[in-house]
Short mmCIF file of C-alpha atoms (C1' of nucleotides) in Angstrom, two decimals:
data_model
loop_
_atom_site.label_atom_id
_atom_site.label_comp_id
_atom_site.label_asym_id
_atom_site.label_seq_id
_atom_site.Cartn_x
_atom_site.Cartn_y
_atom_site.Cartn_z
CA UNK A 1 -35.58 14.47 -93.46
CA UNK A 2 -32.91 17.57 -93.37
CA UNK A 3 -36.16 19.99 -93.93
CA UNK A 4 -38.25 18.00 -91.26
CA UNK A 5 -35.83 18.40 -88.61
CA UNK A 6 -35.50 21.92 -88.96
CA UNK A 7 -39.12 22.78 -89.14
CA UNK A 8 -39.10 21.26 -85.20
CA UNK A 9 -35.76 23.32 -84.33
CA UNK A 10 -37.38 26.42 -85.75
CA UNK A 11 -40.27 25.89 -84.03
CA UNK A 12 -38.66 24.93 -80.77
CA UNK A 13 -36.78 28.26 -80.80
CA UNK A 14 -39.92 29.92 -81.26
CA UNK A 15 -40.89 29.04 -77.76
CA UNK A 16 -37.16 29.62 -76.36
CA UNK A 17 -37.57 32.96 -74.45
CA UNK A 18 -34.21 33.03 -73.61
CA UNK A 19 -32.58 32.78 -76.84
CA UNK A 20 -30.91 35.63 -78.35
CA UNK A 21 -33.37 36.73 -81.16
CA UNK A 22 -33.01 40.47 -81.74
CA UNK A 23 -35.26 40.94 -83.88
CA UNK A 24 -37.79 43.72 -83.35
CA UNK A 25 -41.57 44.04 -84.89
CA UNK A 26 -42.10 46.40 -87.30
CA UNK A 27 -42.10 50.08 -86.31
CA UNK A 28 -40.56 49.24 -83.60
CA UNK A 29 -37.18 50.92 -82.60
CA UNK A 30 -34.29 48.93 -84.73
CA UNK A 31 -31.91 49.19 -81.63
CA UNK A 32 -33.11 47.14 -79.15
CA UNK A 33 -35.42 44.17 -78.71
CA UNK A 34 -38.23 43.23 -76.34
CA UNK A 35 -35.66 42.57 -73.56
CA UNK A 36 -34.02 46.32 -73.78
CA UNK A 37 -31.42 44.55 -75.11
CA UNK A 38 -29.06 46.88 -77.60
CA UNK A 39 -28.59 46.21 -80.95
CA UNK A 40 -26.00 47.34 -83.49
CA UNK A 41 -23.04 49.11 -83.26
CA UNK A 42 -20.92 48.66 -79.92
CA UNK A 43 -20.00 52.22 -78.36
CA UNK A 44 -16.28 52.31 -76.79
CA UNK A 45 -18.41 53.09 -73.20
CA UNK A 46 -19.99 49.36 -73.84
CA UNK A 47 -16.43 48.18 -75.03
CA UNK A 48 -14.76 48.98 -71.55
CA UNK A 49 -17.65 47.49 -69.75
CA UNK A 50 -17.28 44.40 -70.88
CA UNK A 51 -13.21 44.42 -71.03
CA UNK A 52 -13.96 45.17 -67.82
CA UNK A 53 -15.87 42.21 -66.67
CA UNK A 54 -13.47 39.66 -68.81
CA UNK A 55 -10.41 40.73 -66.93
CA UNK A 56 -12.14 40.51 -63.78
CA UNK A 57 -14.33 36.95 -64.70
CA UNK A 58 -12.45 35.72 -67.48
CA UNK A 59 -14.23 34.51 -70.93
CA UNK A 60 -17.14 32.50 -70.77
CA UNK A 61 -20.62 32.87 -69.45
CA UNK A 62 -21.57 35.30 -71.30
CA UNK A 63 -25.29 35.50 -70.36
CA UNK A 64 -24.55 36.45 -66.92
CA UNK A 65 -22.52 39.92 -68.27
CA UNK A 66 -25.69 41.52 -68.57
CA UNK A 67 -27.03 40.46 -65.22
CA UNK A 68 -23.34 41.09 -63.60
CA UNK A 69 -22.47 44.90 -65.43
CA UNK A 70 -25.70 45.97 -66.92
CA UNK A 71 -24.80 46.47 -70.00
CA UNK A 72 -27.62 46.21 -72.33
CA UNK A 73 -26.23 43.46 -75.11
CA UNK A 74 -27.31 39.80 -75.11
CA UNK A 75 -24.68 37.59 -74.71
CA UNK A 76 -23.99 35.98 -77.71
CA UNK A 77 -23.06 39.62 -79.08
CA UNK A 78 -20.91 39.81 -75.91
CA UNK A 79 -19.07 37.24 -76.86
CA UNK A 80 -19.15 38.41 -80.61
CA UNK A 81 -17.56 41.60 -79.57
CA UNK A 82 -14.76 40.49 -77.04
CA UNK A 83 -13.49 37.10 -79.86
CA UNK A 84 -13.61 39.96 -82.82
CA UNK A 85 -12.32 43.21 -81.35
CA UNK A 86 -11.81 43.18 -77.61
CA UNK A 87 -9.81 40.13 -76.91
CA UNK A 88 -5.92 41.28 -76.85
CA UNK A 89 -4.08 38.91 -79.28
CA UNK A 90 -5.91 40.29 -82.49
CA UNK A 91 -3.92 41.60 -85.20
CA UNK A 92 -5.13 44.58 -86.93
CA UNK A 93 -5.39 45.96 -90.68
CA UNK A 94 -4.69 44.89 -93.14
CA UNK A 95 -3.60 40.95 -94.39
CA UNK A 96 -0.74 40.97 -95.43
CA UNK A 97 0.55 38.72 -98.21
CA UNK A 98 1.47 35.48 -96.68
CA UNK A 99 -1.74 35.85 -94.92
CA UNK A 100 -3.79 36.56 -98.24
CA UNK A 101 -2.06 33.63 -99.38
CA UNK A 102 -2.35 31.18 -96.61
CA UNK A 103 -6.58 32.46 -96.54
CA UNK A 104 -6.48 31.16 -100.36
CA UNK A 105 -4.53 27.67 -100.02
CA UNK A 106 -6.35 27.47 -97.15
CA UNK A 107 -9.85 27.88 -98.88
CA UNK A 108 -8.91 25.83 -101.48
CA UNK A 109 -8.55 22.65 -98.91
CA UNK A 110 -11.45 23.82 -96.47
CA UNK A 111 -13.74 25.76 -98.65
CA UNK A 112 -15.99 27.94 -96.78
CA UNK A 113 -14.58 26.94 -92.82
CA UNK A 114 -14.27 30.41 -91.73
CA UNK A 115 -13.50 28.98 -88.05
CA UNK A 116 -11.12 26.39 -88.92
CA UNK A 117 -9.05 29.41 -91.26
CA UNK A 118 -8.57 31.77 -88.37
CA UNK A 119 -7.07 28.68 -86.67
CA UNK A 120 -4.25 28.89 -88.97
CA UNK A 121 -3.97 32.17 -88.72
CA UNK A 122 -3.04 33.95 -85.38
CA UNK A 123 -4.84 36.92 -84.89
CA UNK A 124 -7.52 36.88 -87.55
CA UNK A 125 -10.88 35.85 -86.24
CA UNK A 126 -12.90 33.51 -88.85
CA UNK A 127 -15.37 37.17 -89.60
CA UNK A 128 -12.46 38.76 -90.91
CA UNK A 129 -11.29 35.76 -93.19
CA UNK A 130 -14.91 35.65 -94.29
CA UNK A 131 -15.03 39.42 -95.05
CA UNK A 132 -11.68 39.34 -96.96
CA UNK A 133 -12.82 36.51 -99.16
CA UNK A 134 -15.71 37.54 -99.69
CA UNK A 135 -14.70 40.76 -100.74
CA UNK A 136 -11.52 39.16 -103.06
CA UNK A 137 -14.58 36.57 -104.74
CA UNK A 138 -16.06 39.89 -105.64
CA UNK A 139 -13.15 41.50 -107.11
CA UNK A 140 -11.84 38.60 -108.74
CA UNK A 141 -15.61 38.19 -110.53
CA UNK A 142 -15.53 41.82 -111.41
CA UNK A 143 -12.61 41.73 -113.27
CA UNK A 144 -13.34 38.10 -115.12
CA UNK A 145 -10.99 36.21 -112.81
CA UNK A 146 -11.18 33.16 -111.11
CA UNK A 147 -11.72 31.79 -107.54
CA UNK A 148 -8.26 30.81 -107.29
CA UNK A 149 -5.14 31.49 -108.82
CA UNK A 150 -3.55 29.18 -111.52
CA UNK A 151 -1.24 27.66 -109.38
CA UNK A 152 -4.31 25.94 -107.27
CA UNK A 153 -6.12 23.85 -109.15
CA UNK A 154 -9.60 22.95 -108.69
CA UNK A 155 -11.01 19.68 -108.58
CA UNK A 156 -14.18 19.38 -110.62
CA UNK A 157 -16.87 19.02 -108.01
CA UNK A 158 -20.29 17.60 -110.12
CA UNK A 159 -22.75 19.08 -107.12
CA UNK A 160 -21.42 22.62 -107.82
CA UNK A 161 -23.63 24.75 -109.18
CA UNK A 162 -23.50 28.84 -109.83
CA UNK A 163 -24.11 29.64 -106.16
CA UNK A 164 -22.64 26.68 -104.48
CA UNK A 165 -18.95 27.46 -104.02
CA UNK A 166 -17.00 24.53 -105.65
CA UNK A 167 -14.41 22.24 -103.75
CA UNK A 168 -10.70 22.26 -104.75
CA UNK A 169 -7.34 20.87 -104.18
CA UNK A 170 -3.67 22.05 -104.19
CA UNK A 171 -2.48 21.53 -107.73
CA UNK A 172 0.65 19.11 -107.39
CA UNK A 173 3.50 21.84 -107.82
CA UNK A 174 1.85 24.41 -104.93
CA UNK A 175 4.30 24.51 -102.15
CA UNK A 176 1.58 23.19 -99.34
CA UNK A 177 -0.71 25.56 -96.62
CA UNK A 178 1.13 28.14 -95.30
CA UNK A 179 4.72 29.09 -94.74
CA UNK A 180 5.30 27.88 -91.02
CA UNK A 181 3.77 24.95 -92.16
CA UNK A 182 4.46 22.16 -95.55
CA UNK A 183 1.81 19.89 -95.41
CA UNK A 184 2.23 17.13 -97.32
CA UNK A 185 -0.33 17.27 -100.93
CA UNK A 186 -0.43 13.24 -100.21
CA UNK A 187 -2.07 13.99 -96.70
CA UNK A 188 -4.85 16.03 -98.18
CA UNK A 189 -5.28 14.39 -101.43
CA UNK A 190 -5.24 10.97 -99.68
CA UNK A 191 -8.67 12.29 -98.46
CA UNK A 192 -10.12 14.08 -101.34
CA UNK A 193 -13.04 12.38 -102.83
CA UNK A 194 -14.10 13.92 -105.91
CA UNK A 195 -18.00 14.69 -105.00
CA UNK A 196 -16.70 15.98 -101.38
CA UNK A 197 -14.25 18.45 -99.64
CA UNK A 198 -11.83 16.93 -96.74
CA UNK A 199 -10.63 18.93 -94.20
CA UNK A 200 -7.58 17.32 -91.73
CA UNK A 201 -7.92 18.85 -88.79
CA UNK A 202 -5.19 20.79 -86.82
CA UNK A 203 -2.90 18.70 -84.76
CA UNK A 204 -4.20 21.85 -82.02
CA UNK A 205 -7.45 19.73 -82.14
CA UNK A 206 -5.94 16.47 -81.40
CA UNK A 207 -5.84 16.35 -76.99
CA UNK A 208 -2.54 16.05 -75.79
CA UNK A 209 -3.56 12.12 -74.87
CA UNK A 210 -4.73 10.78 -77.93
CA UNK A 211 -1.95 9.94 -80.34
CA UNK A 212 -2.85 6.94 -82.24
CA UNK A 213 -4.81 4.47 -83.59
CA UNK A 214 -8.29 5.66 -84.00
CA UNK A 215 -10.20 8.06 -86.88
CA UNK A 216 -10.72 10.71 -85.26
CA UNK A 217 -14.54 11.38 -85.24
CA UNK A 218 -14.48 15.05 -86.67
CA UNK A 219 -12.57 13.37 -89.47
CA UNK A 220 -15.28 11.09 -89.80
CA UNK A 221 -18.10 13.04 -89.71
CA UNK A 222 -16.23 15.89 -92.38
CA UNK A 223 -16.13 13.52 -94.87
CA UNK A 224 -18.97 12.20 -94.34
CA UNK A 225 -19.21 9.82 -97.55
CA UNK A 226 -16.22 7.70 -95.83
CA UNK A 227 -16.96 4.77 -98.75
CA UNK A 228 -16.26 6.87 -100.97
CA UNK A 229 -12.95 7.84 -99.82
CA UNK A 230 -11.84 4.55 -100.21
CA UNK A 231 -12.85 4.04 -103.92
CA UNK A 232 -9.79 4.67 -105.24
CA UNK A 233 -11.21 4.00 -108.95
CA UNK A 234 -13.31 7.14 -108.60
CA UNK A 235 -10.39 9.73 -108.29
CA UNK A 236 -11.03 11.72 -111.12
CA UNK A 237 -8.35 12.15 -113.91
CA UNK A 238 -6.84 15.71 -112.88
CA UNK A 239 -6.38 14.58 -109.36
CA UNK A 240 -3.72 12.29 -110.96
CA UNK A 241 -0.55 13.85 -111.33
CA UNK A 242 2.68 11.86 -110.61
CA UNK A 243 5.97 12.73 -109.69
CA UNK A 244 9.11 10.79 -110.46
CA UNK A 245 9.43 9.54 -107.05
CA UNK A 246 10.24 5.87 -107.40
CA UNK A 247 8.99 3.31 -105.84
CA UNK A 248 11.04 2.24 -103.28
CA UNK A 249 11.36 5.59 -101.62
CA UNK A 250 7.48 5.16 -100.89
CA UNK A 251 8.42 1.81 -99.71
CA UNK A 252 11.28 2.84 -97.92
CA UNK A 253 9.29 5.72 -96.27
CA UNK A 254 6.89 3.38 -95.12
CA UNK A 255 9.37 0.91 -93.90
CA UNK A 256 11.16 4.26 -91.74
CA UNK A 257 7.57 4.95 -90.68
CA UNK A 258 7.01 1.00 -89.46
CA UNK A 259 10.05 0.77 -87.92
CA UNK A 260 9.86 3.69 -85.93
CA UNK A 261 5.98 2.44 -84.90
CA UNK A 262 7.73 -0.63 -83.92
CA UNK A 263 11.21 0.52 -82.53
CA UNK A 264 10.98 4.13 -81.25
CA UNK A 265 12.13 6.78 -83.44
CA UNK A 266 13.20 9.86 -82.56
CA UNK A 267 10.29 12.08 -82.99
CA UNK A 268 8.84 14.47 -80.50
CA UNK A 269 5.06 14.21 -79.90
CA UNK A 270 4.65 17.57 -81.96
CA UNK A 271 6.51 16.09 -84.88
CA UNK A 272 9.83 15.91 -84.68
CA UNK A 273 12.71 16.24 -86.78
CA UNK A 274 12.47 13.93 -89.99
CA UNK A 275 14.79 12.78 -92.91
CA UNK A 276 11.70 12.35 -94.84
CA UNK A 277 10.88 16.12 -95.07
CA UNK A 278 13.65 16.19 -97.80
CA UNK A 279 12.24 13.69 -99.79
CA UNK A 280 11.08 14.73 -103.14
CA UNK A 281 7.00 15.34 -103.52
CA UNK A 282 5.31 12.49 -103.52
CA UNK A 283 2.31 11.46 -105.74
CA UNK A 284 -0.97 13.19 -105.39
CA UNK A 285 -3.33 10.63 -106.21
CA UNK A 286 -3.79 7.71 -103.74
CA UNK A 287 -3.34 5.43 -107.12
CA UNK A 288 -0.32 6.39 -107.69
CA UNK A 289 1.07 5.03 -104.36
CA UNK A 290 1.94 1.40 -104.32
CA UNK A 291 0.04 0.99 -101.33
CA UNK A 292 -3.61 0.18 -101.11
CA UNK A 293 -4.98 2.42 -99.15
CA UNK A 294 -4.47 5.08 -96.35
CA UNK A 295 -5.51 5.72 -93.11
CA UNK A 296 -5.35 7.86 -89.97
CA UNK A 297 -3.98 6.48 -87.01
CA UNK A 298 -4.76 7.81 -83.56
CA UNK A 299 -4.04 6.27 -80.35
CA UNK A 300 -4.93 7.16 -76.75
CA UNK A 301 -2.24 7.12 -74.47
CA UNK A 302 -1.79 7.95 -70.80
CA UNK A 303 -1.00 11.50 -70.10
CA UNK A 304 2.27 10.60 -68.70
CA UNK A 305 3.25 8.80 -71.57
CA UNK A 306 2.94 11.99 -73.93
CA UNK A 307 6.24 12.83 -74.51
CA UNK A 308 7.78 9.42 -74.77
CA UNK A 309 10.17 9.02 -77.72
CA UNK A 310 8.58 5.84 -78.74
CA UNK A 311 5.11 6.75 -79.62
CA UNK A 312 4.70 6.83 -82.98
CA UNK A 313 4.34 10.58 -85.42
CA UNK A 314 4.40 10.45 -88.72
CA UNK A 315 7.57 11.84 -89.63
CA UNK A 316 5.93 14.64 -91.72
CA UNK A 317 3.41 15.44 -88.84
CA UNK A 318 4.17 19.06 -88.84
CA UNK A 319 1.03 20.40 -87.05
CA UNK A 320 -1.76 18.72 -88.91
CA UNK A 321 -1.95 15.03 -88.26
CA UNK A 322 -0.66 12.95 -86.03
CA UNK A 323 0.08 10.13 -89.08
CA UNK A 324 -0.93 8.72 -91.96
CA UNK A 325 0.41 5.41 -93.31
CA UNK A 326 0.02 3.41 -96.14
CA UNK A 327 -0.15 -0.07 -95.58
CA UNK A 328 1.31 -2.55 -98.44
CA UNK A 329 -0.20 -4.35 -100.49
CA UNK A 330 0.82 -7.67 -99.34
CA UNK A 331 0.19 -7.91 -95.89
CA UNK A 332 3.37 -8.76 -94.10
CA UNK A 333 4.37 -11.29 -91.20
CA UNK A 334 5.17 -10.42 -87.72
CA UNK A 335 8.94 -11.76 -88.38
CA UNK A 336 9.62 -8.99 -90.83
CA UNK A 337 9.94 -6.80 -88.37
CA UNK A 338 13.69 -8.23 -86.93
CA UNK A 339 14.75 -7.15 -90.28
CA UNK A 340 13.55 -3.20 -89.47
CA UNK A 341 16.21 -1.89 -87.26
CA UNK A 342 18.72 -1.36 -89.98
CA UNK A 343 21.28 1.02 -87.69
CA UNK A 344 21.24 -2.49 -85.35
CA UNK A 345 24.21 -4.87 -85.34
CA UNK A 346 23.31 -7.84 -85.95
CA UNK A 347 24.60 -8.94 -82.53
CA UNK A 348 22.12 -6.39 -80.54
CA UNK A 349 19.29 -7.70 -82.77
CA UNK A 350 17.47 -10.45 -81.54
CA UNK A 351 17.61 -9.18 -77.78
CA UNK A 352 17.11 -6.01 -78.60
CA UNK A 353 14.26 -6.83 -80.43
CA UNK A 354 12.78 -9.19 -78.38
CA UNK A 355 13.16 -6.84 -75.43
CA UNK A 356 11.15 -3.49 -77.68
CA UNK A 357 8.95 -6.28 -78.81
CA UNK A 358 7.85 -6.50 -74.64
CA UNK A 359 7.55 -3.05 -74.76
CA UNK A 360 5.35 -2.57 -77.74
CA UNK A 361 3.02 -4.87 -76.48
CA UNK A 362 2.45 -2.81 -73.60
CA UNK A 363 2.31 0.05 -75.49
CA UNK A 364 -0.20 -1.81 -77.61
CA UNK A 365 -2.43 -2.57 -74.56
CA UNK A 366 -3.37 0.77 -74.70
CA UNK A 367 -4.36 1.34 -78.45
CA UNK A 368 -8.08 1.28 -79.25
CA UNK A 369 -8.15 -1.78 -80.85
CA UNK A 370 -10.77 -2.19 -83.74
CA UNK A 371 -12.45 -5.00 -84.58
CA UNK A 372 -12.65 -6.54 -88.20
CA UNK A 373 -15.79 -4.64 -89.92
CA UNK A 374 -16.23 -5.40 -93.40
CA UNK A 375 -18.98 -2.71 -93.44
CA UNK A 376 -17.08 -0.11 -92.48
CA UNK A 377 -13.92 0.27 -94.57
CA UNK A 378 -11.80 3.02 -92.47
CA UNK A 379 -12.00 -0.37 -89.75
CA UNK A 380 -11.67 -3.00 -91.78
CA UNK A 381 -8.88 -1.55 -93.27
CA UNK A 382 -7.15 -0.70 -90.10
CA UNK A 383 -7.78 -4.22 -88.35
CA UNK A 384 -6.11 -5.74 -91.27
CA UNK A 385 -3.35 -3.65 -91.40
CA UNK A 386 -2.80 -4.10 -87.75
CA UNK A 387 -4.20 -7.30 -86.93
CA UNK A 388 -1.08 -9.11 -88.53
CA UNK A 389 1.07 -7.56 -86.82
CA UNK A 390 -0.27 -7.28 -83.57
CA UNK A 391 -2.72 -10.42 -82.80
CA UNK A 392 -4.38 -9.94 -79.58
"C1'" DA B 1 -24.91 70.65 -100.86
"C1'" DA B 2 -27.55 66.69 -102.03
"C1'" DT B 3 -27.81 62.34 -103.79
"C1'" DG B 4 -26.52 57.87 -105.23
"C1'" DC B 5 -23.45 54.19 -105.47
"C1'" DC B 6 -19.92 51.27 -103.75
"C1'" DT B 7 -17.00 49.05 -100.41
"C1'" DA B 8 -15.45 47.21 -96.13
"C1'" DC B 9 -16.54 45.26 -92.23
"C1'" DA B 10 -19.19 44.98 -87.96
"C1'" DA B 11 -22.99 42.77 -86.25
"C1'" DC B 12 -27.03 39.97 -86.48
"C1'" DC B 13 -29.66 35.70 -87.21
"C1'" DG B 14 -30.78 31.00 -87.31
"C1'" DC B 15 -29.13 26.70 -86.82
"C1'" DC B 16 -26.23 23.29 -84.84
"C1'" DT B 17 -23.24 21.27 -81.28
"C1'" DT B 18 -21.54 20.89 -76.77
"C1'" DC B 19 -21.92 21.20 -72.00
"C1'" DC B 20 -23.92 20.40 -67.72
"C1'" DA B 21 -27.26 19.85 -64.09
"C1'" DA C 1 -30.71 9.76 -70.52
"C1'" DT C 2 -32.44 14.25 -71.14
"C1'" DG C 3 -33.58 19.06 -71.65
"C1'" DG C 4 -32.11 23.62 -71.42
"C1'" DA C 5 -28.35 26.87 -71.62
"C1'" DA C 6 -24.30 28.32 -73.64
"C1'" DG C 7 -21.10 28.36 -77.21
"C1'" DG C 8 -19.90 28.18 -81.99
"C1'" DC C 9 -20.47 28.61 -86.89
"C1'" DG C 10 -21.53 30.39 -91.43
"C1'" DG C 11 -24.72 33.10 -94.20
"C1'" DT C 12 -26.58 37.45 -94.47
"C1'" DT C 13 -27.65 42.17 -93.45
"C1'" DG C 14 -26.81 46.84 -91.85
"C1'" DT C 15 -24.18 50.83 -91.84
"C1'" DA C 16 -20.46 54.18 -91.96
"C1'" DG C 17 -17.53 56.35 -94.90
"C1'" DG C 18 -15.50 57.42 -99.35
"C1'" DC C 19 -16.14 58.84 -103.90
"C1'" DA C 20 -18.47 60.42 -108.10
"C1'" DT C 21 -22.06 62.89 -110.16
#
DNA sequence: AATGCCTACAACCGCCTTCCA
DNA sequence: ATGGAAGGCGGTTGTAGGCAT
């Protein structure tokens, strides 16, 4: 099927005149194509030509530089040239060590997502992250070492071979991605399968309006084996390393979570301040949770809404993800939730709660609301999470 | 000085996705 | 809905420069 469709695509650009396919026949001069179109190194002339035409047109349309300055490059390698030298916010030389780092941890969740990297890292475009690791893989070989450091342990992927680059995850003591940022191992290894890499995307890819209750599709389509990320029986054995975190600080954390989903809490939209952040690590493996399973929750709200306290954010949404929760085990009753506003006097209580109860359900009219789909367990899980709770 | 080897990194290529008329 | 253009991505190649012989 995969080979099929790429025999048409190949052939299809065949036919594509204007596509930008430098390559030259044989004998023919290296440096240009068919089109006069230059090839290879960019001259600082060509550099100020097109720095020239961004500040004047801004990025984009990059076809029409040619047509609008004359200069001889198609315009894919425009583009090529102003994202990975011209454009002002690059940084220059050398990573430094937090950025070595962060390109490592980084790998280790991603593997080879040169594009998604750089968007971690301000300043580096995704060719230089693929040059540096490149260049570290062959270092590390040289000298006998491995991929990754011992602190980041990999997770035995069975597809790997010699040339395929294996998956991994953070081992259980590594202090999260990056320094500005401490994602939590549960978020990531919540989605690990064993056979296939998970990548959460960047809360920068998340629109403004959309803040809960639906996978988002990237997610989706990343993981790709979305069953699978729901058979918890298939986490392999060194995924599973507990901490001492008892049990009823998950549950608690989960209650905080619920009650502020409910209630209001006093998050900020780009994840606010949390009590939760000093909680001790919690289990790694999605077994070791007392909860069933996980899930992503993303909603679509109104763009005015945005910055209203009471939307939900996962209290450890520090950039990443808008939330993950883990429902219970026992589903609960919609009465449970009068017992959720601890800081509440018991004389505010009822109306108080009657009153955000209004307001919930208005907030609620705006959540995608998912059907029950046995055959699709991200949905089915999610409807019967939520359906209790919320019956339309 | 000439040659060969190695390294870093810039740039290309093909494929895929997204956008838009 | 659809096809073409543009944008984006990741693998790979090309090349300049440094160093050793």
């Amino acid at each position: 099927m995969h080979h099929h469709a790429n025999v048409v695509l190949e052939g299809f650009a065949m036919i594509s005149l204007k596509s930008c396919t430098l390559s030259s026949f044989s004998g023919e001069d290296k440096s240009s194509d068919e089109n006069n179109l230059k090839k290879g190194p960019w001259t600082a002339a060509e550099d100020d030509i097109l720095a020239e035409y961004v500040r004047r047109h801004g990025t984009g349309n990059w076809n029409i530089v040619q047509k609008n300055t004359g200069l001889a490059r198609c315009g894919k390698s425009c583009r090529l040239r102003w994202t990975n030298h011209l454009r002002p916010d690059l940084r220059r030389g050398a990573f430094s060590n937090e950025e070595q780092r962060k390109v490592i941890e980084l790998h280790a969740l991603m593997g080879n997502k040169w594009a998604k990297m750089a968007q971690e890292l301000p300043g580096r475009t995704d060719n230089e992250i693929k040059n540096f690791w490149n260049t570290r893989l062959k270092k590390r070989k040289r000298v006998g070492l491995g991929i990754y450091p011992d602190d980041i342990k990999p997770v035995f992927n069975a597809h790997n071979s010699e040339t395929d680059q294996p998956t991994y995850t953070h081992s259980a003591n590594d202090s999260g991605v990056g320094s500005s940022s401490c994602v939590s191992r549960e978020v990531f290894n919540n989605f690990n399968t064993p056979n296939q890499p998970h990548f959460v995307p960047p809360i920068s890819e998340v629109p403004a309006d959309m803040q809960c209750l639906k996978v988002p599709q990237e997610m989706m389509q990343l993981s790709e084996v979305p069953e699978e990320m729901m058979q918890l029986s298939e986490v392999p054995e060194e995924m599973m390393r507990m901490s001492e975190v008892p049990e009823e600080m998950l549950l608690q954390e989960y209650d905080e979570f619920l009650e502020d989903f409910m209630y209001g809490g006093d998050y900020e939209c780009s994840g606010g301040p949390s009590s939760i952040s000093e909680l001790p690590p919690l289990p790694s493996s999605r077994d070791a949770l007392p909860f069933e399973e996980s899930m992503v929750v993303v909603r679509e709200v109104p763009q005015a809404e945005t910055n209203q306290h009471y939307i939900p954010r996962s209290p450890r949404s520090n950039g990443y993800l808008e939330s993950i929760f883990y429902p219970p085990k026992v589903s609960q009753e919609p009465e449970n939730y009068s017992n959720m506003q601890g800081e509440l006097n018991a004389g505010n209580r009822e109306n108080s709660s009657e009153q955000r109860k209004h307001e919930n359900e208005d907030i609620l009219s705006n959540f995608i609301w998912v059907e029950e789909d046995r055959s699709d367990p991200i949905k089915d899980t999610l409807y019967s999470v939520i359906h209790p709770f919320f019956p339309r």
